[in-house]
Coordinates of C-alpha atoms (C1' of nucleotides) in Angstrom, one line a residue:
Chain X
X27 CA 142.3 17.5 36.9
X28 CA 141.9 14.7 39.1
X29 CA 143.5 15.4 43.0
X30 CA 143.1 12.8 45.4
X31 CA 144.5 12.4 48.8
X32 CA 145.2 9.2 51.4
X33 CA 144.7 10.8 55.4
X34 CA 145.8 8.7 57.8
X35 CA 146.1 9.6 61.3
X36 CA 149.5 8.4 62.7
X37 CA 148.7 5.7 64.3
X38 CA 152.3 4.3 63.8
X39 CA 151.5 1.7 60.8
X40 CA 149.3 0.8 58.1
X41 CA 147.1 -1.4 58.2
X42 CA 145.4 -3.1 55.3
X43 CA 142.0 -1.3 55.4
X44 CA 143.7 1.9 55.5
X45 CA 146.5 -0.1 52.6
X46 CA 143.1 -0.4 50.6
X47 CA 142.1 2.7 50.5
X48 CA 145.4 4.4 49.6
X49 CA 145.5 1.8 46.9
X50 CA 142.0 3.0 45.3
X51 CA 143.6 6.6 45.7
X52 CA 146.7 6.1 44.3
X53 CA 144.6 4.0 41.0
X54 CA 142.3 6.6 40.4
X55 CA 145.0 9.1 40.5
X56 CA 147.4 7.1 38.0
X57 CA 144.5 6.0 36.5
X58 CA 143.8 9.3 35.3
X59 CA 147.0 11.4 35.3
X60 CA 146.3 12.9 38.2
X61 CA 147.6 14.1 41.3
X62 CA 147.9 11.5 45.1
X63 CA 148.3 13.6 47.8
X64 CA 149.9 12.5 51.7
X65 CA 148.2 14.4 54.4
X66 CA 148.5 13.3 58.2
X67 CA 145.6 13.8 60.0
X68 CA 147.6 14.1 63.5
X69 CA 145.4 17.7 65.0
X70 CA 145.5 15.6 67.6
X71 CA 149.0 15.0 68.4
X72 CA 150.8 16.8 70.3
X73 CA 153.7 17.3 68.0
X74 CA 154.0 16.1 64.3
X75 CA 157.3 14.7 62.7
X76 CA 158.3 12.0 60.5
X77 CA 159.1 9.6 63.1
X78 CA 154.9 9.4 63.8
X79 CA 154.7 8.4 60.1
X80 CA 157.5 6.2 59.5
X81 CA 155.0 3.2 59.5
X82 CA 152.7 4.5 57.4
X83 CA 155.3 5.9 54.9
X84 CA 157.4 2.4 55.3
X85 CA 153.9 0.3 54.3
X86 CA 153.0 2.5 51.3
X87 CA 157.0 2.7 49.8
X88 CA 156.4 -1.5 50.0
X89 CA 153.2 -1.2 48.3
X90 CA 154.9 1.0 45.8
X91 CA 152.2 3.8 46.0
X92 CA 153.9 6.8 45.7
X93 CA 152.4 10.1 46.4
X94 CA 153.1 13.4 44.4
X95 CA 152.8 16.0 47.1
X96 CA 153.1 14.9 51.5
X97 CA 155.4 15.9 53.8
X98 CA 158.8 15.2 52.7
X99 CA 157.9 15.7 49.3
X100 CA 156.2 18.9 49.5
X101 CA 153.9 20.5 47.0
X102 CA 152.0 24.2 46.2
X103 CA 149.8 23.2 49.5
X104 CA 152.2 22.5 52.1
X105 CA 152.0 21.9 55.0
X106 CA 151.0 18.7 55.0
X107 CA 150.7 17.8 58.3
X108 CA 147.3 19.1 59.5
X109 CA 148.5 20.6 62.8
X110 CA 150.8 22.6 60.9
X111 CA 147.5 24.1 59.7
X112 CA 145.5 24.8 62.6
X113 CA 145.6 28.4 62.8
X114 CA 143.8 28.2 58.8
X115 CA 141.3 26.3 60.8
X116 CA 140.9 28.8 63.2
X117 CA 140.6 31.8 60.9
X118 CA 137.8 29.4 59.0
X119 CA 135.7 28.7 62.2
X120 CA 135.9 32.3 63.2
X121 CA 134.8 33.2 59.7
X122 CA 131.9 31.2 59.9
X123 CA 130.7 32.6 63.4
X124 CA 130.9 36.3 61.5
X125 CA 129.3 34.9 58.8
X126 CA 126.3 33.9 61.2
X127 CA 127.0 29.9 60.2
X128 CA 128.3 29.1 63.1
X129 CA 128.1 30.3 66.9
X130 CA 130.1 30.4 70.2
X131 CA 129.1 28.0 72.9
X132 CA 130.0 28.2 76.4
X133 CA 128.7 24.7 77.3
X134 CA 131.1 22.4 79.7
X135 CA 132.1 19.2 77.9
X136 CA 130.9 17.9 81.2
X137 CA 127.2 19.1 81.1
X138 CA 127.1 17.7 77.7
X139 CA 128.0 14.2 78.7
X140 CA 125.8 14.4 81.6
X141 CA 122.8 15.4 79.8
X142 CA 123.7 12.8 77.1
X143 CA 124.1 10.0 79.5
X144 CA 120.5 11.2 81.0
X145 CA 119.4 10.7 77.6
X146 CA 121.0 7.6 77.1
X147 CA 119.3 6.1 80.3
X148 CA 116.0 6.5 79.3
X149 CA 116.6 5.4 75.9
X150 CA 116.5 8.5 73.9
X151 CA 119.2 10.0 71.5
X152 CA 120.5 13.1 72.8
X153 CA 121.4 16.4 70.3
X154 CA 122.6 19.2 71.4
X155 CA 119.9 21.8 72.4
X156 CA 121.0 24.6 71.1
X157 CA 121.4 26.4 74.6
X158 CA 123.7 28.5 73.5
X159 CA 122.7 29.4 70.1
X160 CA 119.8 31.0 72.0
X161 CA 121.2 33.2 74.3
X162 CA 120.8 36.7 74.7
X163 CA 123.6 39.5 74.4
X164 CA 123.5 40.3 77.9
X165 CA 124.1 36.8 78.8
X166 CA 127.0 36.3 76.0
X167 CA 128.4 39.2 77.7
X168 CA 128.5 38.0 80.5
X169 CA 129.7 34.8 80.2
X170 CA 132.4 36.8 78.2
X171 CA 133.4 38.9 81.1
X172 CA 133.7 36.0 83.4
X173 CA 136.1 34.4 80.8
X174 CA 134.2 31.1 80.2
X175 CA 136.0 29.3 77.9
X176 CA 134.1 28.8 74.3
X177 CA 134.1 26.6 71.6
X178 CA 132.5 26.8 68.0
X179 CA 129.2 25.3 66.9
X180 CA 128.2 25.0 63.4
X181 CA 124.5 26.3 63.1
X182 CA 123.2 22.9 61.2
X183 CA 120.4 24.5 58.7
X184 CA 116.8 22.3 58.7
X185 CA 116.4 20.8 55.3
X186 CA 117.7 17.7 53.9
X187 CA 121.3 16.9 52.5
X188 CA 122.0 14.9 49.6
X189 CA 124.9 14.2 48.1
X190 CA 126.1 11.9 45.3
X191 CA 128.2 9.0 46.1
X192 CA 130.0 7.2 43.4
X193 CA 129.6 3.9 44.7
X194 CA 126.3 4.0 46.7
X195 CA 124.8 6.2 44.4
X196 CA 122.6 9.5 46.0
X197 CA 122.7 9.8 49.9
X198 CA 120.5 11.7 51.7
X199 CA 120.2 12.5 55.1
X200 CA 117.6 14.5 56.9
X201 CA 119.5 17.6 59.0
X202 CA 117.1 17.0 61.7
X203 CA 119.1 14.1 62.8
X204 CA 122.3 16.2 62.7
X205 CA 123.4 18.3 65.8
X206 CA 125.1 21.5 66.1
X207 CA 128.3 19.7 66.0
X208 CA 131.3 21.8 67.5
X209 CA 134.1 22.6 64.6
X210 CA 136.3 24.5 67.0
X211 CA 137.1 23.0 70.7
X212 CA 137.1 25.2 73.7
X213 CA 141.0 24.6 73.6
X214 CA 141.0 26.5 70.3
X215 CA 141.5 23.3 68.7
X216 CA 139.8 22.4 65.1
X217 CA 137.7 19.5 65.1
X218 CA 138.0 16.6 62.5
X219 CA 135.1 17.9 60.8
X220 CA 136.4 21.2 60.2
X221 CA 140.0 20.2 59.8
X222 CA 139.1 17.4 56.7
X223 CA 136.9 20.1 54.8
X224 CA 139.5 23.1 55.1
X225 CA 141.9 21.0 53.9
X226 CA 140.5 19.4 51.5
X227 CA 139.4 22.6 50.0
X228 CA 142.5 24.3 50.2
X229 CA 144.4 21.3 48.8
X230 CA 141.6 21.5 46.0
X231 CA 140.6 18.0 46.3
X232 CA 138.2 16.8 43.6
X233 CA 137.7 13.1 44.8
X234 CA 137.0 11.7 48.5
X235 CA 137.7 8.2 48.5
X236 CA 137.7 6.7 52.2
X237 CA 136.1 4.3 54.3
X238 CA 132.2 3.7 54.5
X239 CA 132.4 4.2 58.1
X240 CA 132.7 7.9 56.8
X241 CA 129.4 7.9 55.6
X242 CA 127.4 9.4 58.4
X243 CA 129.8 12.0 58.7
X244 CA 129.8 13.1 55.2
X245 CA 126.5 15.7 55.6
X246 CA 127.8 17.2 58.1
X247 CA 130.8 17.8 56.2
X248 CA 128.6 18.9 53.2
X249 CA 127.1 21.6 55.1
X250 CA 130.5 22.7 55.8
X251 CA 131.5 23.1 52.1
X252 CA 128.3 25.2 51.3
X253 CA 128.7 27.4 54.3
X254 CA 132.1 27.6 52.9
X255 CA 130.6 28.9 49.8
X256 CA 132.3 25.6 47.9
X257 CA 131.1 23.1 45.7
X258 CA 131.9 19.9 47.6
X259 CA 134.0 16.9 45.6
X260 CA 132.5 14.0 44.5
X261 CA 132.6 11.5 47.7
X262 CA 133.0 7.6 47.0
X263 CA 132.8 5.6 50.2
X264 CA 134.8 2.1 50.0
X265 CA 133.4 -1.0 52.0
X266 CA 135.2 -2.1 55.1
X267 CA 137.1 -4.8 55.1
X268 CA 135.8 -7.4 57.5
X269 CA 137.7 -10.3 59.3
X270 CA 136.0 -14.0 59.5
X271 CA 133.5 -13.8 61.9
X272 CA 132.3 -10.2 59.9
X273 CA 133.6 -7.9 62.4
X274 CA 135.4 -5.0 61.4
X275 CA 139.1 -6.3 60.7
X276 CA 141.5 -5.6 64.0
X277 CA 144.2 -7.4 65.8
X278 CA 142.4 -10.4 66.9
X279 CA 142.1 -11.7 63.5
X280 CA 145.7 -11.8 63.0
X281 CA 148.1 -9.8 61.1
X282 CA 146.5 -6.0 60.0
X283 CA 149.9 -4.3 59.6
X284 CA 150.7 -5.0 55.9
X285 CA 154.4 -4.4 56.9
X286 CA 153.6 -7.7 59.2
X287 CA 152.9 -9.1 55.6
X288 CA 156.0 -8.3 54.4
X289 CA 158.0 -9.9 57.1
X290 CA 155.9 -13.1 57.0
X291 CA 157.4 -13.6 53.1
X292 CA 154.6 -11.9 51.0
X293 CA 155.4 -9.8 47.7
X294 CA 154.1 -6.2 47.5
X295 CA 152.7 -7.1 44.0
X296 CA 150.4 -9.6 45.5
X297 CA 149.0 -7.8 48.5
X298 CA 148.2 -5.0 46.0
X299 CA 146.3 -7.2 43.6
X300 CA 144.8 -9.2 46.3
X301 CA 143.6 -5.6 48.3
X302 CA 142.5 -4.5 45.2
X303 CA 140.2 -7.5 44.4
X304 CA 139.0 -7.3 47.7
X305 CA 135.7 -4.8 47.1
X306 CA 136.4 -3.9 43.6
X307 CA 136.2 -5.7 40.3
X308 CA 137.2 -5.0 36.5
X309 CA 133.6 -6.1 35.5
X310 CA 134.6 -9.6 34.4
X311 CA 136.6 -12.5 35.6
X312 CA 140.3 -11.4 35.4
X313 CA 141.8 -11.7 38.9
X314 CA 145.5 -12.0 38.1
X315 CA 146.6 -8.1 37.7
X316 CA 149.8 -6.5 38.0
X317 CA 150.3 -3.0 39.1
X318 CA 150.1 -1.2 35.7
X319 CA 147.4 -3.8 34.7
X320 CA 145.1 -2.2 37.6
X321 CA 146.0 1.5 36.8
X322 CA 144.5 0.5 33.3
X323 CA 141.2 -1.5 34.2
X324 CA 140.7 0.7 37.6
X325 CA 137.5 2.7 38.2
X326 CA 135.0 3.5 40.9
X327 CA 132.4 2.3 40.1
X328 CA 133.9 -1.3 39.7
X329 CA 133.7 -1.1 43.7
X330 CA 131.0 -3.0 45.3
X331 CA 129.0 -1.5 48.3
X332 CA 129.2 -4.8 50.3
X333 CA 131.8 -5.3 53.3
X334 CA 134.5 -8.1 52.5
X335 CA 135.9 -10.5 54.8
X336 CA 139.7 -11.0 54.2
X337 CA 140.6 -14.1 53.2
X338 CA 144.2 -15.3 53.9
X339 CA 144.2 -18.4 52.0
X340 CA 143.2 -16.3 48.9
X341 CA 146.2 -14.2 49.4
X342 CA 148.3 -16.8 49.6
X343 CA 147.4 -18.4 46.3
X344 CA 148.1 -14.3 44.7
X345 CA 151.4 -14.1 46.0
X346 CA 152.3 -18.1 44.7
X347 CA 151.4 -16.9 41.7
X348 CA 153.3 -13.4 41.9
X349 CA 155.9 -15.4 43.1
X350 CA 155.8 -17.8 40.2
X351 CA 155.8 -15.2 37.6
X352 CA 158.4 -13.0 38.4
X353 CA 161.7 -13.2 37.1
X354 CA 164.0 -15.4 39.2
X355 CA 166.7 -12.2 39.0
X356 CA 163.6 -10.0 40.6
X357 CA 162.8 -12.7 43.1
X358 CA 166.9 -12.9 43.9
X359 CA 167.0 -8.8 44.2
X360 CA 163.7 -9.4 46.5
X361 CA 165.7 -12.6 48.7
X362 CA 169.3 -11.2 49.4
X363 CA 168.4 -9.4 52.6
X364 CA 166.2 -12.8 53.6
X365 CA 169.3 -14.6 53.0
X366 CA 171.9 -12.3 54.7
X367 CA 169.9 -12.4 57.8
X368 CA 169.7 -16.8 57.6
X369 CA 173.6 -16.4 56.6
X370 CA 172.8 -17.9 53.5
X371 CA 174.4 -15.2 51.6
X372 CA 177.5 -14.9 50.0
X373 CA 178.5 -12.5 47.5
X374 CA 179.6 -15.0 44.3
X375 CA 175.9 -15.5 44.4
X376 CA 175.3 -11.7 42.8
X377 CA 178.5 -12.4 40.6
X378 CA 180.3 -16.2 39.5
X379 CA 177.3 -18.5 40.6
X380 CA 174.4 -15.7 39.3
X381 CA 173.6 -18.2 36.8
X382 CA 173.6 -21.2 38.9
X383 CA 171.4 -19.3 41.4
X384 CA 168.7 -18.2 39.0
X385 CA 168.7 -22.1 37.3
X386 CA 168.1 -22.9 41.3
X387 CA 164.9 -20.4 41.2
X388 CA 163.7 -21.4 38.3
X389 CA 163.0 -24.6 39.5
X390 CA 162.2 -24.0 43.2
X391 CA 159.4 -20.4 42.7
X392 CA 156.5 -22.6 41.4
X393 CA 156.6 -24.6 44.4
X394 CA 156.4 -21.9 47.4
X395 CA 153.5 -19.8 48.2
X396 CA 155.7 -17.6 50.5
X397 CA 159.9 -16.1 50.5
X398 CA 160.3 -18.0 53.7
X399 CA 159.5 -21.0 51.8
X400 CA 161.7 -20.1 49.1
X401 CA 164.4 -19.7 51.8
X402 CA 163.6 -23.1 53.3
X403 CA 163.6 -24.5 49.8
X404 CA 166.5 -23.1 49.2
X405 CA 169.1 -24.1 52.1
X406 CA 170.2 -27.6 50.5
X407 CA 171.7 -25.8 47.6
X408 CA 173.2 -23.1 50.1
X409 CA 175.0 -24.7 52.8
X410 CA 178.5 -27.2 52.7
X411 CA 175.8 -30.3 53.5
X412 CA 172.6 -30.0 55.2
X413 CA 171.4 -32.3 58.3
X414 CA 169.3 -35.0 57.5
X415 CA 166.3 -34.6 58.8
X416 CA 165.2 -37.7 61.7
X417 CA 161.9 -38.5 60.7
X418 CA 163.0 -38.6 56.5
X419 CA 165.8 -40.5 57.1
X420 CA 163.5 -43.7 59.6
X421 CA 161.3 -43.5 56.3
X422 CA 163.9 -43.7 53.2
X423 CA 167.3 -44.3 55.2
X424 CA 166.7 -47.5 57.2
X425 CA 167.4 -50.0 55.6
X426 CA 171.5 -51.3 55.2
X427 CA 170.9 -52.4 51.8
X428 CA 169.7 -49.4 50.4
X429 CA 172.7 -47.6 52.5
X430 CA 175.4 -48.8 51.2
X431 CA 174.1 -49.0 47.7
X432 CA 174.3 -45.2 47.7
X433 CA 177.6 -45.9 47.8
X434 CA 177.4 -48.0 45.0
X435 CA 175.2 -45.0 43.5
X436 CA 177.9 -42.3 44.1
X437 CA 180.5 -44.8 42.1
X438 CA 178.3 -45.0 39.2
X439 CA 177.7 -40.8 38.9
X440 CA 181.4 -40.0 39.6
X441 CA 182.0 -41.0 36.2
X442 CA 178.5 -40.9 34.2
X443 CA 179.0 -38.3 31.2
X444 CA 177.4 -36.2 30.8
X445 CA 176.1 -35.1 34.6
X446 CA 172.8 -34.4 33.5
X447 CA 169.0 -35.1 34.1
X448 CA 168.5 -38.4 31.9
X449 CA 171.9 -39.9 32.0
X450 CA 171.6 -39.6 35.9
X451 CA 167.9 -40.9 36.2
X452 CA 169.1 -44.3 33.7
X453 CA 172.3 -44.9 35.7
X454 CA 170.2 -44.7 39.1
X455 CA 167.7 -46.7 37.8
X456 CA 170.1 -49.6 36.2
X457 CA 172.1 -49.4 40.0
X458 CA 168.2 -50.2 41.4
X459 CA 167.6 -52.8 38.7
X460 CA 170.8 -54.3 39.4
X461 CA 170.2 -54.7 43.1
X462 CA 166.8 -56.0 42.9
X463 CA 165.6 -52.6 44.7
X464 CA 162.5 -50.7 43.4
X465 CA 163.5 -47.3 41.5
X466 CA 161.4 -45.4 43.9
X467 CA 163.0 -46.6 46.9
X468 CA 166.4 -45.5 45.8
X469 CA 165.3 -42.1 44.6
X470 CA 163.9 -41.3 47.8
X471 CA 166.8 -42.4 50.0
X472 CA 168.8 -40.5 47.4
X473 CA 166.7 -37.3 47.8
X474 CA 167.2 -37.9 52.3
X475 CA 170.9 -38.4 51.3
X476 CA 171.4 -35.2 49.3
X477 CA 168.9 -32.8 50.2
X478 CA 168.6 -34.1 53.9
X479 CA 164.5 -34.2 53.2
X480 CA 161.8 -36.5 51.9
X481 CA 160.4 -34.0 50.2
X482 CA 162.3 -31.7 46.8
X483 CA 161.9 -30.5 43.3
X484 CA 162.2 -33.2 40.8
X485 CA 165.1 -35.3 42.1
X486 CA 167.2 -35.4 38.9
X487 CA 167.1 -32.0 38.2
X488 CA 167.5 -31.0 41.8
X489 CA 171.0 -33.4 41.8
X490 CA 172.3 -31.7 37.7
X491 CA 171.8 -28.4 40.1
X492 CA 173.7 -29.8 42.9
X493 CA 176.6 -30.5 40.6
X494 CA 178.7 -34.5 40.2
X495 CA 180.8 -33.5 43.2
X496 CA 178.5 -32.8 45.6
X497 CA 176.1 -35.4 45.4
X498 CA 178.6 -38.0 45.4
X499 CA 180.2 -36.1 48.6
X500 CA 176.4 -36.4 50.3
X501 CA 175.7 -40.0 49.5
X502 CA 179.2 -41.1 50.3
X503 CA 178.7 -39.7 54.4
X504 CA 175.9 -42.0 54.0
X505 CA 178.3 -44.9 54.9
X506 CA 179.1 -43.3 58.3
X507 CA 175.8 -42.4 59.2
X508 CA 173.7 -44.2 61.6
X509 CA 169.9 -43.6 61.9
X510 CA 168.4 -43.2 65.2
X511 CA 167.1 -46.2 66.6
Chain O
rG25 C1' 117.3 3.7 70.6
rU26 C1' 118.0 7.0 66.0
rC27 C1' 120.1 7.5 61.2
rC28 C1' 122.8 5.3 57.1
rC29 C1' 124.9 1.4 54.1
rC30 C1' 124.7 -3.6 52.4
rA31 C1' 122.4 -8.5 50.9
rU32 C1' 124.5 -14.2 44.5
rC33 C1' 128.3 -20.7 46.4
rG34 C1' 132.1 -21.2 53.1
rU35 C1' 135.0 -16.6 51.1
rC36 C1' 136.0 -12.7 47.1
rC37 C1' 133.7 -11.3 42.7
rA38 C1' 130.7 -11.6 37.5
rG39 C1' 125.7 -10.8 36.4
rA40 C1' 123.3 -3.5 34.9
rG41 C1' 114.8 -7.7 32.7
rG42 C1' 115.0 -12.7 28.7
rC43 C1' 122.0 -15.1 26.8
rC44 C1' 121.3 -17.8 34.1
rC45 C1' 117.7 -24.7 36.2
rA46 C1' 123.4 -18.4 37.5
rG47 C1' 129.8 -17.7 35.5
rG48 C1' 135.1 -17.2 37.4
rA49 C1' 138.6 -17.5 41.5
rC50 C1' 140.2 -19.1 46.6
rG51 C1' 139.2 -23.1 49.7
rU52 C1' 137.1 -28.3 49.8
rG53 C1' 136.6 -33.5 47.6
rG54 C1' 138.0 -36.8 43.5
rC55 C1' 140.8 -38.2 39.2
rC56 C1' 145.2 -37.6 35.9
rC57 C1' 150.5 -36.5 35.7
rU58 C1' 154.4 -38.5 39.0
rU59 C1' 160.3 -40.5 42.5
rU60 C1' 158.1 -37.2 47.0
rC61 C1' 155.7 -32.5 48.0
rA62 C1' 154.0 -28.8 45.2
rA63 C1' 152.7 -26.8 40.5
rG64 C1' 149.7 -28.0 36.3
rG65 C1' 145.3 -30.5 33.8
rC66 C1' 140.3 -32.5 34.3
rC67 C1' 135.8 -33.4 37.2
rA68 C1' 132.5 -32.6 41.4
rA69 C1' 129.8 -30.6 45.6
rA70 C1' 128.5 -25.5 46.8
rA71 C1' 124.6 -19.5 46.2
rC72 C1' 120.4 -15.6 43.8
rA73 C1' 118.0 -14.4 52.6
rC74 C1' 112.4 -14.3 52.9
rG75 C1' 107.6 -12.2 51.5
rG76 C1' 104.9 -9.2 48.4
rG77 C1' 104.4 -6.4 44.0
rU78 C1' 105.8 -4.3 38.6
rU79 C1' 106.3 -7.2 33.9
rC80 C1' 104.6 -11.7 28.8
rG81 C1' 109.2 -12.6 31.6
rA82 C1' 113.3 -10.8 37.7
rA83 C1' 119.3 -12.7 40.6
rU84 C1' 118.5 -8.1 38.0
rC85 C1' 113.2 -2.8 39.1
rC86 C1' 109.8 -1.2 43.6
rC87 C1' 108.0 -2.0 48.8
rG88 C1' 108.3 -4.6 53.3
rU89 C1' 110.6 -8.3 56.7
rU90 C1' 114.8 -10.5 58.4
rG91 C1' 120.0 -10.6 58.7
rG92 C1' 124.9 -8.2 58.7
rG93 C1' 127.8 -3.8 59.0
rG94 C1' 128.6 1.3 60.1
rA95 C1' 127.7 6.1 62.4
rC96 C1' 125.7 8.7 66.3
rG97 C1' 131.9 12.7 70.9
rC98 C1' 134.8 19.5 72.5
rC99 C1' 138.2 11.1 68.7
rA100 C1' 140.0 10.9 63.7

RNA sequence: GUCCCCAUCGUCCAGAGGCCCAGGACGUGGCCCUUUCAAGGCCAAAACACGGGUUCGAAUCCCGUUGGGGACGCCA
């Protein structure tokens, strides 16, 4: 039985590293039929709620990664807020200092950093030196009596640790470069280390998926399972994702809260299959996946151990082409709120004009690589009759002649049966033969006059959409108007 | 500084000894389609970091160098 498990701290929002790695959770769990567990790592915090982890929560609902057991769902290991835990944490580091795995340590936090930065200054890596592993009785007494405060160190064992990782392969890392790390604070707080492997135990977790910057801190964590008496789970360590110039991804490179993606007019479906490319492969050349597709073809060892830079144009192209194939009913479900907000909306568009709206999709989704787009696309068909834009109307508009022979245009189509695609393209085209004016110069002034722009869908359709009465209405204002000089 | 990970086109990936003078995608350039802009179709430029091995044969295995990244906290 597969149990995995996403832990983010609260930070407040998800961003797409963290996105990633929930999404390799969430896949290996559906993938197979096993359990994706919510934890919040917030020891740290002073208080937990669900406020903390709206953003997180918010960005993994859009996703659609849905976990089986976290905080507001619940499950057999509730809580799942790990400072709802601490006192387990406690009672584990305590039982490892009776177990003689651990020891207390009466060392200030300040003597440590002084010594380190000692170290530090002539170049040399500082490790705890064990001071207080070595003390006598007397002295713990002591030290006791004068109520020193004391934290927990774990007693690191000398010998290697290796450990199997599904992506990198076996790890090993020499203990000697390990320190007694502290798993309890003087503050009788539990450390990360501690808190992760408690946890993770108690929540039975079988497969750590997580960031490579983990790595290093796996061992340690290792040691902590065996003085636990556990066998540890299988680890697989994800490559970062990187921004342009390599570095790790952050807010200088531009959006990192997928919810940011969201509002900038991107569809779940394509940040998914775009994160999921990003560091993982199905073993051939299929990049065009949707949700259930990647349960299917998802496994870990498809992931690469290389760092990936993030490549916004790349995303772009995934969600034109989510965009394109979803249904235009979907992508209406998806636009209402956009809408609303543009006052764009009204309510004959979910009922009498459904059709018409859909017809209006159709033809505008394979054009837009973004919703905003869409929305932008959209507003000719939407409002009573749109402003002509300045700079299209000096470029098709300027000339009298073709002017009024919109005019002449909107006579011809107020009777042409039927109002459709070819019977409009041959009447505009006889009123440009007729007039001695190119075809293409009256198509374009037609598209200013009725769309406002000098850019559309294919003009005829765009004007069978429109509908007889309102594209006659558009090109007649065209009398009274008067381009800028 | 120490430890660890990584190394194929600008970017993301394919490639698990001969199928590779390296394949796909994004992006870039060109052409076609065309009423515009897209979309779509076709074509092009573009990479196995370097040096040693192993082997009849290496992008693929081993070692080293270089480069990039990460970790070294009483942060998570």
């Amino acid at each position: 039985m597969v149990r995995v498990r996403f832990a983010p701290s609260p930070t407040g929002y998800l961003h797409v590293g963290g996105a990633r790695t929930a999404l390799f959770n969430w896949l290996y769990a559906r993938r197979h039929g096993g359990t994706f567990v919510l934890r919040i790592e917030d020891t740290d915090a002073e208080r937990s709620s669900w406020d903390m982890v709206a953003g997180i929560v918010d960005g993994l609902r859009w996703l659609g990664l849905d976990w089986d057991e976290g905080p507001d769902v619940g499950g057999p290991h509730a809580p799942y807020f790990q400072s709802q835990r601490l006192d387990r944490h406690r009672e584990l580091a305590e039982r490892l200092v009776r177990d003689g795995r651990a020891y207390y340590c009466y060392c200030t936090a300040d003597e440590m950093q002084r010594k380190r930065a000692d170290a530090e200054g002539r170049g040399e890596t500082w490790t705890y030196d064990r001071t207080c592993e070595r003390r006598s009785a007397d002295e713990i007494a002591a030290l006791e009596a004068s109520g020193t405060p004391r934290a927990i160190r774990f007693r690191v064992p000398p010998g290697e640790t290796p450990f199997t990782d599904l992506v990198h392969g076996p790890i090993a890392f020499d203990n000697a470069n390990l320190e007694d790390f502290v798993i309890l604070r003087s503050d009788r707080q539990p450390t990360y280390h501690l808190s992760v492997v408690a946890d993770d135990i108690d929540m039975a977790i079988t497969h750590v998926v997580r960031g490579d910057d983990h790595i290093s801190n796996t061992p340690k964590q290792v040691l902590l399972y065996q003085a636990f008496g556990v066998t540890p789970p299988a680890f697989a360590h994800v490559p970062l994702i990187l921004g342009p110039d390599k570095k790790r991804l952050s807010k200088r490179h531009g959006a990192t809260s997928v919810m940011e993606y969201h509002r900038l007019g991107y569809l779940p479906e394509a940040m998914v299959n775009f994160l999921a490319l990003l560091g993982w492969s199905p073993g051939n050349d299929r990049e065009l996946f949707s949700r259930d597709e990647l349960v299917a073809a998802f496994t870990l060892e498809g992931i690469s151990g290389g760092n990936a830079v993030f490549n916004p144009e790349k995303l772009d192209w995934f969600n034109q082409q989510h965009i394109a194939r979803l249904s235009s009913a979907a992508l209406l479900a998806r636009l209402e709120t956009r809408l609303e907000d543009a006052g764009l909306w009204t309510d004959d568009l979910a009922t009498t004009r459904v059709g018409w709206i859909l017809s209006v999709l159709d033809l505008l989704k394979p054009r837009v690589k973004k919703l905003d787009q869409l929305l932008d696309e959209l507003r000719p068909f939407l409002v009573d009759d749109p402003e002509i834009d300045p700079s299209a109307a000096q470029k098709y508009l300027s000339s009298g002649e073709v002017r009024s022979l919109l005019d002449t245009l909107a006579s011809a189509l107020e009777t042409v049966e039927p109002f459709g695609e070819a019977t409009i393209e041959a009447t505009l085209r006889a009123t440009a033969e007729r007039a001695g004016v190119k075809a293409a110069a009256l198509i374009h002034a037609t598209r200013v006059a009725v769309t406002g722009r000098a850019v559309s869908a294919g003009l005829f359709q765009v004007l069978v959409l429109l509908g007889r009465e309102c594209v006659v209405r558009r090109l007649r204002r065209i009398l009274n108007y008067t381009p800028a000089a």
